[in-house]
Tab-separated table of C-alpha atoms and ligand atoms in Angstrom:
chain	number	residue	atom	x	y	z
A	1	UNK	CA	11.516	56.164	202.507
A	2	UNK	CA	11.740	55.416	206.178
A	3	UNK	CA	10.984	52.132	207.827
A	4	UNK	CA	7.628	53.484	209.562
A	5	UNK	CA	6.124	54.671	206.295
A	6	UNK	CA	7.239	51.530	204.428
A	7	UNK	CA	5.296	49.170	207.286
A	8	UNK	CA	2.161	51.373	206.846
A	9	UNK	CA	2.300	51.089	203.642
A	10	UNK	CA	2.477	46.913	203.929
A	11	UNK	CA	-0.122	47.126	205.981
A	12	UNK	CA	-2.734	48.651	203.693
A	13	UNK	CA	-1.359	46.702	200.865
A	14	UNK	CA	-1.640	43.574	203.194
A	15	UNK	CA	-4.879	44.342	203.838
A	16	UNK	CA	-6.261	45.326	200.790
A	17	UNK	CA	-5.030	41.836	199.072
A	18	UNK	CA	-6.960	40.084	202.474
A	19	UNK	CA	-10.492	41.944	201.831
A	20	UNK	CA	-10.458	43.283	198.886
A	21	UNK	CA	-12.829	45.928	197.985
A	22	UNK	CA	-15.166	45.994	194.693
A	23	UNK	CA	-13.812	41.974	194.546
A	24	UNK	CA	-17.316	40.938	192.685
A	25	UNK	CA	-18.634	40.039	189.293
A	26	UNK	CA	-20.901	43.073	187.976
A	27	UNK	CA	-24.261	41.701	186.105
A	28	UNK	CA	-24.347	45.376	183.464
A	29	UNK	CA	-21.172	46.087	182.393
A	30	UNK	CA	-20.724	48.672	179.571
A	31	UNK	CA	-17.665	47.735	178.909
A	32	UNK	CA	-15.039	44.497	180.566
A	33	UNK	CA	-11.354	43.292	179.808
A	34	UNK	CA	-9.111	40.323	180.570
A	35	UNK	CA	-5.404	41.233	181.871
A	36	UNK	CA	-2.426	38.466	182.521
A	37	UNK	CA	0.772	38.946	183.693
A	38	UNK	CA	2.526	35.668	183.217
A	39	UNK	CA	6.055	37.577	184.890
A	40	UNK	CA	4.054	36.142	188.029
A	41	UNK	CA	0.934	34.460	187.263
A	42	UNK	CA	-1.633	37.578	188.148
A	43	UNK	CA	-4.599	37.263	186.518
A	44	UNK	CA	-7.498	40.048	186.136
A	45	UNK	CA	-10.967	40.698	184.982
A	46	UNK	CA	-12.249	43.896	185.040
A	47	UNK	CA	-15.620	45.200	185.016
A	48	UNK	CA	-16.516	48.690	184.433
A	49	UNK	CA	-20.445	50.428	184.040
A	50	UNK	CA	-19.461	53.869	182.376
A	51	UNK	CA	-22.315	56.519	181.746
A	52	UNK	CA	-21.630	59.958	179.868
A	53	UNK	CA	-17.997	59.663	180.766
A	54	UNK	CA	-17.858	58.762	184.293
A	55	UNK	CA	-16.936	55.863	186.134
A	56	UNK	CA	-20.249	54.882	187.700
A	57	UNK	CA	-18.900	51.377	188.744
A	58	UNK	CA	-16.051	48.899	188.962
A	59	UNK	CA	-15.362	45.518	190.355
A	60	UNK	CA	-12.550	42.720	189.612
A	61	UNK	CA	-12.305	39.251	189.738
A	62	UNK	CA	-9.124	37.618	189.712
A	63	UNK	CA	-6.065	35.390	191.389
A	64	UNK	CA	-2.603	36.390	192.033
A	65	UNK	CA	-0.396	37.859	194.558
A	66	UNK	CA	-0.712	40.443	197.233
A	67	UNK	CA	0.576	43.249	195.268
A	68	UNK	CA	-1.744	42.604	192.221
A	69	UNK	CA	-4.958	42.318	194.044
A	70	UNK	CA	-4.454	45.004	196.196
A	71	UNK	CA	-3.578	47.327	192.972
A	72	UNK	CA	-6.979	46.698	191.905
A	73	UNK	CA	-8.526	46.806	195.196
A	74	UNK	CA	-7.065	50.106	195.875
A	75	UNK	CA	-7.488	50.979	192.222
A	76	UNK	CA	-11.518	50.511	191.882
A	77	UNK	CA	-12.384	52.494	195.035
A	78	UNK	CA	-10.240	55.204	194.061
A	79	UNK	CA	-11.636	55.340	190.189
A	80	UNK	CA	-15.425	54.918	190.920
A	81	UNK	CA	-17.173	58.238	190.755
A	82	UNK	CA	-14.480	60.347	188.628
A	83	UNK	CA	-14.601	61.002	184.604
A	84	UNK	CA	-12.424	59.109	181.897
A	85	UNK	CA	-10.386	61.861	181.901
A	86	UNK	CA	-9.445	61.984	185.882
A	87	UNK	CA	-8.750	58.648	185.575
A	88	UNK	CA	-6.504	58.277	182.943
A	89	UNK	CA	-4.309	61.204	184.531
A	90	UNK	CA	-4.265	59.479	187.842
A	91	UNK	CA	-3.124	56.397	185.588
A	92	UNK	CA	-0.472	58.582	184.649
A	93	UNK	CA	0.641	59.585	187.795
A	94	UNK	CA	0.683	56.440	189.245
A	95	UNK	CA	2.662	54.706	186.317
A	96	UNK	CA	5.369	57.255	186.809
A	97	UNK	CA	5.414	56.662	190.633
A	98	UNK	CA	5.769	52.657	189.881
A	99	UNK	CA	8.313	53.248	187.814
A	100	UNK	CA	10.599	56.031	189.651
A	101	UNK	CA	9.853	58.523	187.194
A	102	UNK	CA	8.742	60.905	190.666
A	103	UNK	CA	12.314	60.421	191.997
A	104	UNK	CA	12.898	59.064	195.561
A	105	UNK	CA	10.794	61.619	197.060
A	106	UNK	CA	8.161	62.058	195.292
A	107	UNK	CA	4.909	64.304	195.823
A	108	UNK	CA	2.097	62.120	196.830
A	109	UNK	CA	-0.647	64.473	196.941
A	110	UNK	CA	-2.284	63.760	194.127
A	111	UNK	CA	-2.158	60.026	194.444
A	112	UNK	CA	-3.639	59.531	197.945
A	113	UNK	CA	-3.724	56.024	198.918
A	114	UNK	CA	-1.636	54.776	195.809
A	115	UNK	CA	1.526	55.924	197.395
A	116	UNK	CA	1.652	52.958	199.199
A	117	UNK	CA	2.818	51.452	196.104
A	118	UNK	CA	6.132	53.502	195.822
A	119	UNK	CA	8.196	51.000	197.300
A	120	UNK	CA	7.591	48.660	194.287
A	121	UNK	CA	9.911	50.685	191.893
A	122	UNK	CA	12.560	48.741	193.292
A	123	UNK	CA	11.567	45.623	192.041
A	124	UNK	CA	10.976	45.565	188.288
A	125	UNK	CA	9.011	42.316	188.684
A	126	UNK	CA	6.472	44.092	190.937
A	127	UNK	CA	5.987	47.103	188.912
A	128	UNK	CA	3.931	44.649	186.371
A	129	UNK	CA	2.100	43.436	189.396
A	130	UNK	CA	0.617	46.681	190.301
A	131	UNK	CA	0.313	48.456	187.037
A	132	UNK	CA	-2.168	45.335	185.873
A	133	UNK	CA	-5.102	46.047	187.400
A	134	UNK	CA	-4.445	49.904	185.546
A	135	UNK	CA	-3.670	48.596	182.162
A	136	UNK	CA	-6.370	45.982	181.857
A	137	UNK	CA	-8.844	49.112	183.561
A	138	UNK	CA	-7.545	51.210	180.316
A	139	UNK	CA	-8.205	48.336	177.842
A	140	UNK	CA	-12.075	48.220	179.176
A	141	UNK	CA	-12.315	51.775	178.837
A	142	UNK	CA	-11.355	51.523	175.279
A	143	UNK	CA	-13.464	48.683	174.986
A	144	UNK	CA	-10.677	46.427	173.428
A	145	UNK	CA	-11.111	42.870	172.786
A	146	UNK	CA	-7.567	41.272	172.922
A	147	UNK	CA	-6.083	39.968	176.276
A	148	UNK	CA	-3.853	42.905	177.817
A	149	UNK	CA	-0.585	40.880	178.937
A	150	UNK	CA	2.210	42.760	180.569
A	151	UNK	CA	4.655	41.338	178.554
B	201	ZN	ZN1	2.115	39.540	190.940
């Protein structure tokens, strides 16, 4: 990746973790879940209203570090207004992009803004920071009840 992309790409994660969007508690959730990842101390809530399949809203409340919130910043305004189904393939897609399964140059089209976080495949650590806001999104949709921890 060259030096230009990799600085836009700290900037919108650096500004996504300063104002992050959907950063609210929701009063009618269908469905909520708690996520931890103690590698680092990020910690999650997730709210999500769901109607006949589709993402109608989602917020998050939480404390940890840049890459974290900005994950779920980034993560709720790119999920609102798609199915279950859309959503869990963009999961996919990102999760291999975290974790260098796209190669060094991968194909971002389908990922839009997530890209930014293909520098974090290079630190192991960091790929637990931005895949929590995605599995603690995944444990709401299936409405479990334990804690997700990235451990
Ligand atoms: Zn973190």
């Amino acid at each position: 990746m060259d030096l230009e992309l990799r600085e836009l790409y700290q900037q919108v994660i650096l500004d996504h973790n300063k104002s992050p969007r959907n950063f609210r508690v929701m009063d009618n959730p269908t469905q909520e879940a708690d996520g931890y990842n103690p590698l680092c101390g990020d910690t999650l809530h997730i709210y999500l209203h769901v109607v006949a399949d589709i993402i109608k809203d989602v917020s998050f409340q939480g404390s940890g570090c840049a890459i974290s919130k900005a994950s779920a910043s980034l993560m709720t305004s790119m999920i609102k207004g798609k199915t279950v189904e859309e959503v869990e393939k963009l999961f996919g897609n990102f999760h291999a992009l975290v974790t260098g399964k796209l190669g060094d140059d991968p194909d971002l089209s389908e990922l839009g803004k997530l890209g930014v976080f293909a520098g974090v495949q290079e630190f192991p650590v960091r790929v637990k920071c931005a895949s929590l806001a995605w599995h603690t999104m995944k444990s709401a949709l299936k409405k479990e009840t334990t804690k997700v921890t990235t451990e």
